[in-house]
Amino acid sequence: MSERHRLLITRRMPDAVTRRAQSDYDAVINPDDRIMPEAEWLAAAEGKDALMIASSEKITSDVVDRLPGSVRMIATYSVGYEHIDVAAVKASGRIVTNTPDVLNEAVADIAMLCLLGAARRSYEGQTLVRNGAWVGWHATMLLGKDLTGARLGILGMGGIGRAVARRARGFGLEIHYHNRSRLPEDQEEGATFHESAESLASVSDFLSISCPSTEETRGMINDDLIARMPPDAVLVNTARGDIVDDDAVIAALTSSRLFAAGLDVFRGEPALDARYRDLPNVFLLPHLGSATVNTRNAMGFCCLDNLDAFFAGKPCPTAL
């Protein structure tokens, strides 16, 4: 690149991403990964040509109005973009991009980890061993749920949902899915399509959430949907926390209406609903879905590929 454009990166990046950004751009990078208050990162954006943000930075229409005029592009280090008012960004004449597809396999791995962890009561088992309370094998200790022959419902059959389906087949699960529209048969991964989330819930011994957070999906996992699920079902969420109604899920877990849950994401994270911590039938992870070296590098490179294309006057590969 003949010109070193000025770039603000609001969060610490993996080393390989940082090296490339600093080589190709006049990059200012958050050195300690502290989440900067809005006023602070907006001030840091003065004079910058582009921003590389994460889901911790909320780009509302008000923020768009206050962005420095020099900022012409925003690349979010995430596949989800519910933290961005995309319409407002576009209306301001700016480009916004995300990082789809590169994290599908890693997130699907975590979905299966959450599913297995919940089904086989992994938290309770770990606690017994770590607390020195395990007194030896016995035939009725921590009996869990079989996967083989059970039905898995996938809510959202995008790239992540399809990757979950491929893995789940290897465990002998029968796959069902609901999507905004039915996929072509060659993309269904052998799964059965359901026209509604309610229909999907009714056949979901395991229900895995892989859909984006939208006005239509927020709070979708509520009392009504849980009531439609088979008794002793397992809920898995690796998508976004606000798709789940915490009160409904916690009540179902407390009453044993749900057998267990495996959760990697939470509403208001990291300040999750504290009641989850006291439930033995919840397998909890701290939003690790894309947390592998290769995947986090690929996400950063996707952002930089978009920036490179933009400043070269080419179409951005993953523009929203």
GROMACS .gro file of N, CA and C in nm, residues 62-134:
model
  219
   62ASP      N    1  -2.667   0.780   1.724
   62ASP     CA    2  -2.610   0.897   1.791
   62ASP      C    3  -2.458   0.896   1.780
   63VAL      N    4  -2.397   0.779   1.797
   63VAL     CA    5  -2.251   0.769   1.785
   63VAL      C    6  -2.209   0.798   1.642
   64VAL      N    7  -2.285   0.748   1.545
   64VAL     CA    8  -2.253   0.776   1.405
   64VAL      C    9  -2.249   0.927   1.380
   65ASP      N   10  -2.343   0.999   1.438
   65ASP     CA   11  -2.348   1.145   1.422
   65ASP      C   12  -2.226   1.213   1.484
   66ARG      N   13  -2.165   1.146   1.583
   66ARG     CA   14  -2.051   1.207   1.653
   66ARG      C   15  -1.916   1.154   1.607
   67LEU      N   16  -1.916   1.063   1.510
   67LEU     CA   17  -1.788   1.014   1.458
   67LEU      C   18  -1.714   1.125   1.387
   68PRO      N   19  -1.582   1.129   1.404
   68PRO     CA   20  -1.504   1.228   1.328
   68PRO      C   21  -1.525   1.211   1.178
   69GLY      N   22  -1.528   1.320   1.107
   69GLY     CA   23  -1.550   1.316   0.964
   69GLY      C   24  -1.443   1.240   0.889
   70SER      N   25  -1.326   1.226   0.950
   70SER     CA   26  -1.217   1.155   0.882
   70SER      C   27  -1.244   1.005   0.871
   71VAL      N   28  -1.327   0.951   0.961
   71VAL     CA   29  -1.353   0.806   0.965
   71VAL      C   30  -1.446   0.769   0.849
   72ARG      N   31  -1.393   0.684   0.760
   72ARG     CA   32  -1.470   0.646   0.642
   72ARG      C   33  -1.514   0.500   0.642
   73MET      N   34  -1.459   0.422   0.733
   73MET     CA   35  -1.491   0.280   0.733
   73MET      C   36  -1.485   0.225   0.875
   74ILE      N   37  -1.572   0.126   0.904
   74ILE     CA   38  -1.574   0.057   1.032
   74ILE      C   39  -1.570  -0.093   1.004
   75ALA      N   40  -1.470  -0.161   1.058
   75ALA     CA   41  -1.461  -0.308   1.048
   75ALA      C   42  -1.482  -0.365   1.187
   76THR      N   43  -1.586  -0.448   1.204
   76THR     CA   44  -1.608  -0.509   1.335
   76THR      C   45  -1.547  -0.648   1.341
   77TYR      N   46  -1.476  -0.672   1.448
   77TYR     CA   47  -1.408  -0.799   1.473
   77TYR      C   48  -1.509  -0.896   1.534
   78SER      N   49  -1.610  -0.930   1.455
   78SER     CA   50  -1.717  -1.019   1.500
   78SER      C   51  -1.801  -1.057   1.379
   79VAL      N   52  -1.870  -1.171   1.391
   79VAL     CA   53  -1.967  -1.203   1.287
   79VAL      C   54  -2.099  -1.133   1.314
   80GLY      N   55  -2.136  -1.121   1.444
   80GLY     CA   56  -2.258  -1.051   1.480
   80GLY      C   57  -2.238  -0.900   1.470
   81TYR      N   58  -2.345  -0.829   1.437
   81TYR     CA   59  -2.334  -0.683   1.426
   81TYR      C   60  -2.454  -0.613   1.487
   82GLU      N   61  -2.513  -0.678   1.589
   82GLU     CA   62  -2.625  -0.616   1.658
   82GLU      C   63  -2.582  -0.493   1.738
   83HIS      N   64  -2.451  -0.477   1.758
   83HIS     CA   65  -2.400  -0.359   1.830
   83HIS      C   66  -2.382  -0.239   1.738
   84ILE      N   67  -2.417  -0.255   1.611
   84ILE     CA   68  -2.398  -0.148   1.512
   84ILE      C   69  -2.531  -0.115   1.447
   85ASP      N   70  -2.562   0.014   1.438
   85ASP     CA   71  -2.676   0.058   1.359
   85ASP      C   72  -2.628   0.068   1.214
   86VAL      N   73  -2.639  -0.045   1.145
   86VAL     CA   74  -2.582  -0.054   1.010
   86VAL      C   75  -2.646   0.049   0.917
   87ALA      N   76  -2.775   0.066   0.928
   87ALA     CA   77  -2.845   0.162   0.841
   87ALA      C   78  -2.790   0.304   0.862
   88ALA      N   79  -2.766   0.340   0.988
   88ALA     CA   80  -2.714   0.473   1.016
   88ALA      C   81  -2.573   0.491   0.962
   89VAL      N   82  -2.491   0.386   0.975
   89VAL     CA   83  -2.354   0.393   0.922
   89VAL      C   84  -2.357   0.412   0.771
   90LYS      N   85  -2.440   0.332   0.704
   90LYS     CA   86  -2.448   0.343   0.558
   90LYS      C   87  -2.503   0.479   0.516
   91ALA      N   88  -2.603   0.528   0.590
   91ALA     CA   89  -2.662   0.657   0.556
   91ALA      C   90  -2.562   0.770   0.568
   92SER      N   91  -2.460   0.750   0.652
   92SER     CA   92  -2.357   0.852   0.670
   92SER      C   93  -2.252   0.845   0.559
   93GLY      N   94  -2.267   0.749   0.467
   93GLY     CA   95  -2.172   0.735   0.357
   93GLY      C   96  -2.052   0.650   0.390
   94ARG      N   97  -2.056   0.581   0.505
   94ARG     CA   98  -1.944   0.497   0.546
   94ARG      C   99  -1.971   0.351   0.513
   95ILE      N  100  -1.863   0.274   0.509
   95ILE     CA  101  -1.869   0.130   0.487
   95ILE      C  102  -1.855   0.060   0.621
   96VAL      N  103  -1.929  -0.051   0.641
   96VAL     CA  104  -1.913  -0.132   0.761
   96VAL      C  105  -1.904  -0.278   0.720
   97THR      N  106  -1.813  -0.353   0.783
   97THR     CA  107  -1.790  -0.494   0.749
   97THR      C  108  -1.788  -0.578   0.875
   98ASN      N  109  -1.808  -0.710   0.857
   98ASN     CA  110  -1.798  -0.804   0.970
   98ASN      C  111  -1.708  -0.920   0.929
   99THR      N  112  -1.709  -1.028   1.011
   99THR     CA  113  -1.618  -1.141   0.985
   99THR      C  114  -1.695  -1.273   0.977
  100PRO      N  115  -1.778  -1.291   0.876
  100PRO     CA  116  -1.855  -1.416   0.866
  100PRO      C  117  -1.769  -1.534   0.823
  101ASP      N  118  -1.819  -1.652   0.852
  101ASP     CA  119  -1.766  -1.780   0.802
  101ASP      C  120  -1.635  -1.825   0.866
  102VAL      N  121  -1.542  -1.734   0.893
  102VAL     CA  122  -1.411  -1.779   0.941
  102VAL      C  123  -1.417  -1.840   1.081
  103LEU      N  124  -1.527  -1.818   1.154
  103LEU     CA  125  -1.535  -1.874   1.289
  103LEU      C  126  -1.636  -1.987   1.301
  104ASN      N  127  -1.692  -2.031   1.190
  104ASN     CA  128  -1.797  -2.134   1.195
  104ASN      C  129  -1.752  -2.261   1.267
  105GLU      N  130  -1.635  -2.312   1.231
  105GLU     CA  131  -1.592  -2.441   1.283
  105GLU      C  132  -1.559  -2.432   1.432
  106ALA      N  133  -1.493  -2.325   1.473
  106ALA     CA  134  -1.457  -2.311   1.614
  106ALA      C  135  -1.581  -2.296   1.702
  107VAL      N  136  -1.678  -2.218   1.657
  107VAL     CA  137  -1.800  -2.200   1.736
  107VAL      C  138  -1.879  -2.331   1.742
  108ALA      N  139  -1.882  -2.404   1.631
  108ALA     CA  140  -1.951  -2.533   1.631
  108ALA      C  141  -1.886  -2.631   1.729
  109ASP      N  142  -1.754  -2.627   1.740
  109ASP     CA  143  -1.685  -2.711   1.839
  109ASP      C  144  -1.733  -2.679   1.980
  110ILE      N  145  -1.744  -2.549   2.011
  110ILE     CA  146  -1.789  -2.508   2.144
  110ILE      C  147  -1.935  -2.546   2.166
  111ALA      N  148  -2.017  -2.539   2.061
  111ALA     CA  149  -2.157  -2.582   2.075
  111ALA      C  150  -2.164  -2.729   2.116
  112MET      N  151  -2.080  -2.812   2.053
  112MET     CA  152  -2.078  -2.954   2.090
  112MET      C  153  -2.022  -2.974   2.231
  113LEU      N  154  -1.923  -2.893   2.268
  113LEU     CA  155  -1.870  -2.901   2.405
  113LEU      C  156  -1.979  -2.867   2.505
  114CYS      N  157  -2.056  -2.761   2.479
  114CYS     CA  158  -2.165  -2.722   2.568
  114CYS      C  159  -2.272  -2.830   2.573
  115LEU      N  160  -2.303  -2.889   2.457
  115LEU     CA  161  -2.404  -2.993   2.452
  115LEU      C  162  -2.361  -3.115   2.534
  116LEU      N  163  -2.239  -3.158   2.512
  116LEU     CA  164  -2.187  -3.274   2.585
  116LEU      C  165  -2.170  -3.243   2.734
  117GLY      N  166  -2.118  -3.122   2.762
  117GLY     CA  167  -2.097  -3.085   2.901
  117GLY      C  168  -2.226  -3.084   2.979
  118ALA      N  169  -2.333  -3.034   2.917
  118ALA     CA  170  -2.463  -3.030   2.984
  118ALA      C  171  -2.524  -3.170   2.993
  119ALA      N  172  -2.519  -3.245   2.883
  119ALA     CA  173  -2.583  -3.376   2.879
  119ALA      C  174  -2.520  -3.475   2.977
  120ARG      N  175  -2.388  -3.464   2.996
  120ARG     CA  176  -2.317  -3.560   3.079
  120ARG      C  177  -2.277  -3.503   3.216
  121ARG      N  178  -2.340  -3.392   3.252
  121ARG     CA  179  -2.327  -3.336   3.388
  121ARG      C  180  -2.181  -3.308   3.425
  122SER      N  181  -2.112  -3.246   3.331
  122SER     CA  182  -1.968  -3.226   3.347
  122SER      C  183  -1.933  -3.134   3.462
  123TYR      N  184  -2.011  -3.028   3.483
  123TYR     CA  185  -1.980  -2.937   3.593
  123TYR      C  186  -1.987  -3.010   3.727
  124GLU      N  187  -2.092  -3.092   3.744
  124GLU     CA  188  -2.106  -3.164   3.870
  124GLU      C  189  -1.991  -3.264   3.890
  125GLY      N  190  -1.951  -3.328   3.780
  125GLY     CA  191  -1.841  -3.422   3.789
  125GLY      C  192  -1.709  -3.354   3.823
  126GLN      N  193  -1.682  -3.241   3.756
  126GLN     CA  194  -1.561  -3.165   3.787
  126GLN      C  195  -1.559  -3.121   3.933
  127THR      N  196  -1.674  -3.075   3.981
  127THR     CA  197  -1.682  -3.027   4.119
  127THR      C  198  -1.652  -3.139   4.218
  128LEU      N  199  -1.707  -3.259   4.193
  128LEU     CA  200  -1.678  -3.373   4.282
  128LEU      C  201  -1.529  -3.401   4.289
  129VAL      N  202  -1.464  -3.405   4.172
  129VAL     CA  203  -1.322  -3.439   4.169
  129VAL      C  204  -1.237  -3.328   4.232
  130ARG      N  205  -1.264  -3.204   4.195
  130ARG     CA  206  -1.182  -3.092   4.243
  130ARG      C  207  -1.201  -3.065   4.393
  131ASN      N  208  -1.320  -3.094   4.445
  131ASN     CA  209  -1.347  -3.069   4.586
  131ASN      C  210  -1.312  -3.188   4.676
  132GLY      N  211  -1.262  -3.295   4.618
  132GLY     CA  212  -1.227  -3.413   4.696
  132GLY      C  213  -1.347  -3.487   4.749
  133ALA      N  214  -1.464  -3.468   4.685
  133ALA     CA  215  -1.586  -3.532   4.734
  133ALA      C  216  -1.618  -3.663   4.663
  134TRP      N  217  -1.539  -3.698   4.564
  134TRP     CA  218  -1.563  -3.821   4.489
  134TRP      C  219  -1.516  -3.940   4.572
   0.00000   0.00000   0.00000
